[in-house]
mmCIF file of C-alpha atoms in Angstrom:
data_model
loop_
_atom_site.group_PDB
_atom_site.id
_atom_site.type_symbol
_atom_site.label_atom_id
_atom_site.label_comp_id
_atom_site.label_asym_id
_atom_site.label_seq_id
_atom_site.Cartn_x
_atom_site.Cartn_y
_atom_site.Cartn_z
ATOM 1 C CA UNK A 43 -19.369 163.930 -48.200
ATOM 2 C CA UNK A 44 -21.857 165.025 -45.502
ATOM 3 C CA UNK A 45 -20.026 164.553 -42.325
ATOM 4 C CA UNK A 46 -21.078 164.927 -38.301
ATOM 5 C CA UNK A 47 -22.818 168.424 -37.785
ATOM 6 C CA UNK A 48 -23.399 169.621 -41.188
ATOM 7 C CA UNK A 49 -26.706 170.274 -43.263
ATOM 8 C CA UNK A 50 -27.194 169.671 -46.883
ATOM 9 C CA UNK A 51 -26.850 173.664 -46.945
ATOM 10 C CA UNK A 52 -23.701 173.059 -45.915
ATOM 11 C CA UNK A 53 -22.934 171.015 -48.864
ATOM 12 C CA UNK A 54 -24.436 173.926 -51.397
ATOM 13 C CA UNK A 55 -21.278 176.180 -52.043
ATOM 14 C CA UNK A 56 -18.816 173.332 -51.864
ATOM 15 C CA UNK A 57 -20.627 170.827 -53.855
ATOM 16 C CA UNK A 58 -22.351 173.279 -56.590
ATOM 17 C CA UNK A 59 -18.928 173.813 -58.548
ATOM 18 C CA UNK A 60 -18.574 170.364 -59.384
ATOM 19 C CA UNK A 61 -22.365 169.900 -60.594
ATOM 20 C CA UNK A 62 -22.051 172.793 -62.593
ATOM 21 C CA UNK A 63 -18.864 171.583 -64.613
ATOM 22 C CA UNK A 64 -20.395 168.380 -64.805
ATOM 23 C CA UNK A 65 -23.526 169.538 -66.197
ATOM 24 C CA UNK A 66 -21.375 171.490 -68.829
ATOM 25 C CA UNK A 67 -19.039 168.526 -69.525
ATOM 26 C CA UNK A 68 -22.186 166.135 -70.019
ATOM 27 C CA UNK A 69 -23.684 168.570 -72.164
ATOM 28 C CA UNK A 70 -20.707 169.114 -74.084
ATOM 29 C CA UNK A 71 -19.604 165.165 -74.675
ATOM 30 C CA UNK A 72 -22.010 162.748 -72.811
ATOM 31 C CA UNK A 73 -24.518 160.052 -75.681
ATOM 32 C CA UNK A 74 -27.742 161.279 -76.568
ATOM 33 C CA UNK A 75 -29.375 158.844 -74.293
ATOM 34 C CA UNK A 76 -27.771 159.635 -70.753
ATOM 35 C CA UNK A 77 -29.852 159.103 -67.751
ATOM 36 C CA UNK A 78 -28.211 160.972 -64.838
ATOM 37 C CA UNK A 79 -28.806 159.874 -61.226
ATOM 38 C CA UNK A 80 -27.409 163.009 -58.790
ATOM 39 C CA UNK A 81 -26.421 161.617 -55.430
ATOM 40 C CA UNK A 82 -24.067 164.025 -54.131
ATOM 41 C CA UNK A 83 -26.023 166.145 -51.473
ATOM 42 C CA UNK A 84 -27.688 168.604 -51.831
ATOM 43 C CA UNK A 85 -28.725 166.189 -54.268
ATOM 44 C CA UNK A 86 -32.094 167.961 -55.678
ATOM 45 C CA UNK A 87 -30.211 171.398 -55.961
ATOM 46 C CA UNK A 88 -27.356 169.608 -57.543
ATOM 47 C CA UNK A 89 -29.737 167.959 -60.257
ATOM 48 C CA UNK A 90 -30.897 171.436 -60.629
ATOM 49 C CA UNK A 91 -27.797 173.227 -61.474
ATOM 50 C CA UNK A 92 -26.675 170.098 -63.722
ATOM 51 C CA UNK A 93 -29.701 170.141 -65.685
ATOM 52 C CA UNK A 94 -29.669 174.179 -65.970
ATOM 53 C CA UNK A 95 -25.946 174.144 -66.989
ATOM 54 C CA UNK A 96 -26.767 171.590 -69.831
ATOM 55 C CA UNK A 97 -28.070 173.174 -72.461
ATOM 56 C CA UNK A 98 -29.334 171.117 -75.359
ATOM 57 C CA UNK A 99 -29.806 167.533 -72.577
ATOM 58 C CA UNK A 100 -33.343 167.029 -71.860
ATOM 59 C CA UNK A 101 -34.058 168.107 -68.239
ATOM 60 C CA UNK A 102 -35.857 165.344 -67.877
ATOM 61 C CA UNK A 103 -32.679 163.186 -68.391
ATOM 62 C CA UNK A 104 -31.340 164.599 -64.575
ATOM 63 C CA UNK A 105 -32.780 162.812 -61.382
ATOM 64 C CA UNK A 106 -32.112 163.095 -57.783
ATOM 65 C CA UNK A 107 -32.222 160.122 -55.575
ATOM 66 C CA UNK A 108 -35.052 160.129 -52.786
ATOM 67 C CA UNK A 109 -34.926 155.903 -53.227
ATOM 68 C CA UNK A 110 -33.278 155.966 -49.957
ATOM 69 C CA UNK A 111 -35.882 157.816 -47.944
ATOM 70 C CA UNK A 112 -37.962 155.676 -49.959
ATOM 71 C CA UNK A 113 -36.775 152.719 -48.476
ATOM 72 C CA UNK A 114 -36.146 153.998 -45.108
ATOM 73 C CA UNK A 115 -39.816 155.080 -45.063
ATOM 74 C CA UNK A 116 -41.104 151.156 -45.905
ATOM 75 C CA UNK A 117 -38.412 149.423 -43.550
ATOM 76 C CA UNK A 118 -40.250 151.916 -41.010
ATOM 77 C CA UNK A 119 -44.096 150.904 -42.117
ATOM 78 C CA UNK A 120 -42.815 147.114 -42.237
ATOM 79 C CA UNK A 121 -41.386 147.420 -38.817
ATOM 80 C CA UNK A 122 -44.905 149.165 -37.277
ATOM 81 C CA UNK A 123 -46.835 146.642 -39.366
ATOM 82 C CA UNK A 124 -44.842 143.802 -38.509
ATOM 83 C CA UNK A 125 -44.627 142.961 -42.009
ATOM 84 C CA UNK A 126 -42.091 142.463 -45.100
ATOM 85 C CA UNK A 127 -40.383 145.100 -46.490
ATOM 86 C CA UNK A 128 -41.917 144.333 -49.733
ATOM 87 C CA UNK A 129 -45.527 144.010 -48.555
ATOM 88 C CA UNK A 130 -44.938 148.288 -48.341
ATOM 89 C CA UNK A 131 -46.156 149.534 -51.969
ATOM 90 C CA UNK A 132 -46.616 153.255 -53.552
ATOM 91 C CA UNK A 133 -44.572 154.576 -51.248
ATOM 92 C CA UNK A 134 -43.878 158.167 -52.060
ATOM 93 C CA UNK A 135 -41.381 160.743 -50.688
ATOM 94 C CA UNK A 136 -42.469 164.394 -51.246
ATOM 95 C CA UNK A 137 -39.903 167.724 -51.659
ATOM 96 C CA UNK A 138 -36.093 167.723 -51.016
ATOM 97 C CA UNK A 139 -34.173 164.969 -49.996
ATOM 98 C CA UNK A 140 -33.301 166.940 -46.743
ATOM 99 C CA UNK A 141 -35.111 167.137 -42.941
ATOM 100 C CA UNK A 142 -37.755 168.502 -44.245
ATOM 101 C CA UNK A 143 -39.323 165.691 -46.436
ATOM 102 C CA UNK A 144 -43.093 164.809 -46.141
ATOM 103 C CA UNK A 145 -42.881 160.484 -46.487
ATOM 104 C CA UNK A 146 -46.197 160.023 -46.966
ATOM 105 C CA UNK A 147 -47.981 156.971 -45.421
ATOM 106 C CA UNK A 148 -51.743 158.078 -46.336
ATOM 107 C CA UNK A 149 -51.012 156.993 -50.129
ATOM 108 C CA UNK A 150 -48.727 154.162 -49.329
ATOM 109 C CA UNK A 151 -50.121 150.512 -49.106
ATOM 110 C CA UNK A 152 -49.442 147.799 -47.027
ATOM 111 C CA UNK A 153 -50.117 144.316 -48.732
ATOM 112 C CA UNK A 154 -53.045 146.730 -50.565
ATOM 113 C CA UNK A 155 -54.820 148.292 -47.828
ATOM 114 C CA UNK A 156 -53.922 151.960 -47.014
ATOM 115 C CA UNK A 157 -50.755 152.325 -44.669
ATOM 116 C CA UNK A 158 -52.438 154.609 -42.532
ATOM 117 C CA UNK A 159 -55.909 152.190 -42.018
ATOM 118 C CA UNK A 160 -53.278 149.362 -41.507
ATOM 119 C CA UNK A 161 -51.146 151.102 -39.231
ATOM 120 C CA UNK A 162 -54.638 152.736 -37.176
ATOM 121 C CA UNK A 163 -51.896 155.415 -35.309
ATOM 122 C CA UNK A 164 -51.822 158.451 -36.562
ATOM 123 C CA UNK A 165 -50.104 160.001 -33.740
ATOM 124 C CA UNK A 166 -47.270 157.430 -34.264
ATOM 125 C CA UNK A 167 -47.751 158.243 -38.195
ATOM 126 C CA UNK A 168 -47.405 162.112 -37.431
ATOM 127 C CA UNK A 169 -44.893 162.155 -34.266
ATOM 128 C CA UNK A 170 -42.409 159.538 -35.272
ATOM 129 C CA UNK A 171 -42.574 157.745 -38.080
ATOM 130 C CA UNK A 172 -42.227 161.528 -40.218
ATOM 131 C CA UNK A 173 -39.540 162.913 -38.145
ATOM 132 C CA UNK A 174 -37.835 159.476 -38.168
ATOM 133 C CA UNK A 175 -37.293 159.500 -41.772
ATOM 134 C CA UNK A 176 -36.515 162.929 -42.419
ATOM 135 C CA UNK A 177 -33.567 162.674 -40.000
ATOM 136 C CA UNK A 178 -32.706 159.602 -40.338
ATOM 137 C CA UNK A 179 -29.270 159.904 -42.461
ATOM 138 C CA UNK A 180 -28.104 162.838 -39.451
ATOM 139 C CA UNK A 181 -29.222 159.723 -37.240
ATOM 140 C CA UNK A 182 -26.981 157.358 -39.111
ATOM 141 C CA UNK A 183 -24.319 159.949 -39.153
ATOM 142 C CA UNK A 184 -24.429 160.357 -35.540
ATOM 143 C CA UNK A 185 -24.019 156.782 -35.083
ATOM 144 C CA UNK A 186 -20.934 155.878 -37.191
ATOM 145 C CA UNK A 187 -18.996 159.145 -37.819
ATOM 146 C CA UNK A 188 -19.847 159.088 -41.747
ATOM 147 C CA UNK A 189 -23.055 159.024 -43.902
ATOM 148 C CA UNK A 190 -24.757 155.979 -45.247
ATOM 149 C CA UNK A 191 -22.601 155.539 -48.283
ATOM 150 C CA UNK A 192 -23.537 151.651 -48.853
ATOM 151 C CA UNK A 193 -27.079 151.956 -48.526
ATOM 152 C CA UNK A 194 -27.093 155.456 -51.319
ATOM 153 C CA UNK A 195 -24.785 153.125 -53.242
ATOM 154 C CA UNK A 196 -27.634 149.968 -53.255
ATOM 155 C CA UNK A 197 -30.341 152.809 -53.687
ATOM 156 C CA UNK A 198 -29.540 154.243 -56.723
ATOM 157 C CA UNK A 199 -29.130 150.735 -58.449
ATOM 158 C CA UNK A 200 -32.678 150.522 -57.455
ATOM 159 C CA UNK A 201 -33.197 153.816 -59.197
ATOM 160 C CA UNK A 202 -31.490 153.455 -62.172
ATOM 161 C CA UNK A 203 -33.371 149.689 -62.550
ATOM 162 C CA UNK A 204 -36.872 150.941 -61.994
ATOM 163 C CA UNK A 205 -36.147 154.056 -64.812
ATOM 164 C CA UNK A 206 -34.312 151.908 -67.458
ATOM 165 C CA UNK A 207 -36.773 149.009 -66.451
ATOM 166 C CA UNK A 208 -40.071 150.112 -65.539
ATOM 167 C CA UNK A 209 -41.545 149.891 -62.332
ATOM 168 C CA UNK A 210 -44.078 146.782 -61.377
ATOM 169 C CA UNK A 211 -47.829 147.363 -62.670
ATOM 170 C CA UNK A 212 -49.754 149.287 -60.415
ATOM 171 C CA UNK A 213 -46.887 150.487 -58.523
ATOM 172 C CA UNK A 214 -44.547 153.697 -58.225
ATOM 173 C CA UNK A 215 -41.397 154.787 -57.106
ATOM 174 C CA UNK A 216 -40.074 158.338 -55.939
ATOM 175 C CA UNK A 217 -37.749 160.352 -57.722
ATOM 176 C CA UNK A 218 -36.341 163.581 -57.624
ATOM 177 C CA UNK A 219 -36.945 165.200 -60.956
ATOM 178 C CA UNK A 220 -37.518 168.519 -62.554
ATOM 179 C CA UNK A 221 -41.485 169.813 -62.202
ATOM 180 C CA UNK A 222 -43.551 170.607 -64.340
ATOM 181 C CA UNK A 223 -45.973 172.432 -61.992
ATOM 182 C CA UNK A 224 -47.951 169.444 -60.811
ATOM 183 C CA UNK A 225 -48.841 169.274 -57.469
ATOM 184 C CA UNK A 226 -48.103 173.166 -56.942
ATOM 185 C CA UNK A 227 -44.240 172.325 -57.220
ATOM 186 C CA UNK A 228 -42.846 175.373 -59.182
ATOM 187 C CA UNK A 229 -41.773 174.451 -63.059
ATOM 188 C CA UNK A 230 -38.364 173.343 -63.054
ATOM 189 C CA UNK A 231 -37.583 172.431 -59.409
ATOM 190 C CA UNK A 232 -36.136 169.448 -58.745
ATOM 191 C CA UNK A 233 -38.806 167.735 -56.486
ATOM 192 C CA UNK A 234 -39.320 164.435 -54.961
ATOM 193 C CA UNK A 235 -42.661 163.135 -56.690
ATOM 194 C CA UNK A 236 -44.137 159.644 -57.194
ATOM 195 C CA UNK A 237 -43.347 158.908 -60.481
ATOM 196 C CA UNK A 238 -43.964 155.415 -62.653
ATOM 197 C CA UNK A 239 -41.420 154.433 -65.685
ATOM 198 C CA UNK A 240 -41.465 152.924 -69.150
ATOM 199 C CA UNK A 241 -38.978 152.886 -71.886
ATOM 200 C CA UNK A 242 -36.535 154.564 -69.908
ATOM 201 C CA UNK A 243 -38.653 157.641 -68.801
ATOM 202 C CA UNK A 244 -40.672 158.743 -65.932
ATOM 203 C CA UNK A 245 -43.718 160.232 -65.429
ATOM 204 C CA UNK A 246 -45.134 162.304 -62.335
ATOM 205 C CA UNK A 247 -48.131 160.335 -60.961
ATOM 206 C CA UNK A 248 -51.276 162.084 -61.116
ATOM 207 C CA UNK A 249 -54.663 162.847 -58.954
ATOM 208 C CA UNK A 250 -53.361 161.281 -55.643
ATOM 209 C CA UNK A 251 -55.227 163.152 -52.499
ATOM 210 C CA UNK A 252 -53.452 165.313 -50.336
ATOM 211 C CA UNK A 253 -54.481 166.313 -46.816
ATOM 212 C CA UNK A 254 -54.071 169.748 -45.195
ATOM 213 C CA UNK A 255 -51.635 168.489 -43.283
ATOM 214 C CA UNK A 256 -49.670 166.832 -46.691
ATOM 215 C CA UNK A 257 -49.987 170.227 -48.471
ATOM 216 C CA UNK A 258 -48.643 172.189 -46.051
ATOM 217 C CA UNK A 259 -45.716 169.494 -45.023
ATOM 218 C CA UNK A 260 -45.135 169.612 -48.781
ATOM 219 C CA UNK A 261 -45.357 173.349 -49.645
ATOM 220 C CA UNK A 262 -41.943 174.098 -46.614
ATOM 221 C CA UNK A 263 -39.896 171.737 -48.190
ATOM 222 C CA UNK A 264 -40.736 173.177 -51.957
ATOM 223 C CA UNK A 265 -39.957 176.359 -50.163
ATOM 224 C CA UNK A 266 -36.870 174.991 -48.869
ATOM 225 C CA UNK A 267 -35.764 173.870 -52.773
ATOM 226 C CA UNK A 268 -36.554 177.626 -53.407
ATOM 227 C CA UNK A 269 -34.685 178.945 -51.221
ATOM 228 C CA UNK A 270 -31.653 176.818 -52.017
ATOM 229 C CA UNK A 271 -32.408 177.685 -55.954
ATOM 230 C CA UNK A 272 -32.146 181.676 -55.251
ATOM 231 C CA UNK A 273 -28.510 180.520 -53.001
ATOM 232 C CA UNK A 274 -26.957 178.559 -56.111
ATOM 233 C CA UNK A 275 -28.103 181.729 -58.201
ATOM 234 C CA UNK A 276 -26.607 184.199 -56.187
ATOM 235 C CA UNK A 277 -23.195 182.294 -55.890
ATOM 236 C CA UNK A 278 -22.949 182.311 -59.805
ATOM 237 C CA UNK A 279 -23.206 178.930 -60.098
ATOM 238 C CA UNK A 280 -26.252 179.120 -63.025
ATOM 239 C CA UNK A 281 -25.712 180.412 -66.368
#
């Protein structure tokens, strides 16, 4: 577990054993219908050498959880807004599940109107509401000695729900799965994306508008995913 001081980088050489024998074992005994939720930080790069050491599972059977920064990000908007947590819809979490996140408020919605319209402050959008949530588990950390382990725990039940479930009509949910080259994300990086599910699989929403400022948010933290990716490869942990 992520402890006072470290980075999920930290996490990459002690951590990326285990996912590695995992994704072997699954791939070796798991059912032909597994859905795998990757908590364990660094969670995306995790999913991404569990998925790459499974030959013959679906890739798009491994998932990361971002529901936490998810839900960090709309307890923030409701708080600004002075609304209910649920009255925050389409609330979408972009790249790794690390400091460098984009939480993006321009495509969220607020009881239907545009977070950003509702919210009219995009220096407090920019300046504190971004940096909030991309730190926010170091700021938990630094509060209590140890890493929110309750509120991962009660986010990916939310995660695994909204997958096997669906997620409501006209609504989405982020998820950290493996790209397939939308939004610029390199193929097979395990990104943060808004996605909406049926049947028990996802699928990367399309179309939405990105500023400037989005893309380039965005494009570090895919960068950051890369250069975790070439780190997991050079330790040997990828077949």
């Amino acid at each position: 577990p992520r402890k006072a001081g470290m980075e999920r980088a930290d996490l990459l050489q002690a951590n990326g054993a285990i996912f590695s024998e995992q994704g072997a074992a699954l791939a070796a005994s798991a059912a032909s219908d597994l859905r795998v939720v990757v908590t364990g930080n660094p969670a995306n790069t995790n999913a991404y050498i569990a998925y790459r050491n499974a030959p013959g599972v679906p890739r798009e059977r491994f998932t990361a959880l971002t529901r936490l920064d998810q839900n960090r990000a709309a307890a923030q908007l409701a708080a600004k807004a002075r609304c209910r947590v649920g009255d925050v819809t389409r609330m979408t979490i972009w790249g790794n599940h690390s400091a460098t996140q984009y939480p993006d408020a321009f495509n969220a919605r607020i009881r239907g109107m545009a977070a950003d319209r509702w919210i009219a402050d995009d220096a407090w959008i920019n300046f504190d509401f971004i940096p909030r949530v991309a730190k926010r588990g170091a700021e938990v950390i630094a509060a209590r000695g140890l890493s929110s382990a309750a509120s991962a725990a009660n986010a990916t039940i939310e995660h695994a729900r909204d997958w096997l479930r669906g997620t409501p009509a006209g609504d989405w949910v982020s998820m950290g799965v493996p790209s397939d080259g939308s939004y610029g994300v390199p193929d097979g990086l395990v990104s943060s994306f808004p996605v909406t599910c049926a049947g028990g699989d996802w699928s990367i929403v399309r179309g939405l508008p990105l500023s400037a400022f989005a893309r380039a948010k965005i494009d570090a933290s895919v960068a950051e995913l890369q250069a975790e990716a070439v780190e997991v490869a050079a330790l040997g942990l990828l077949p």
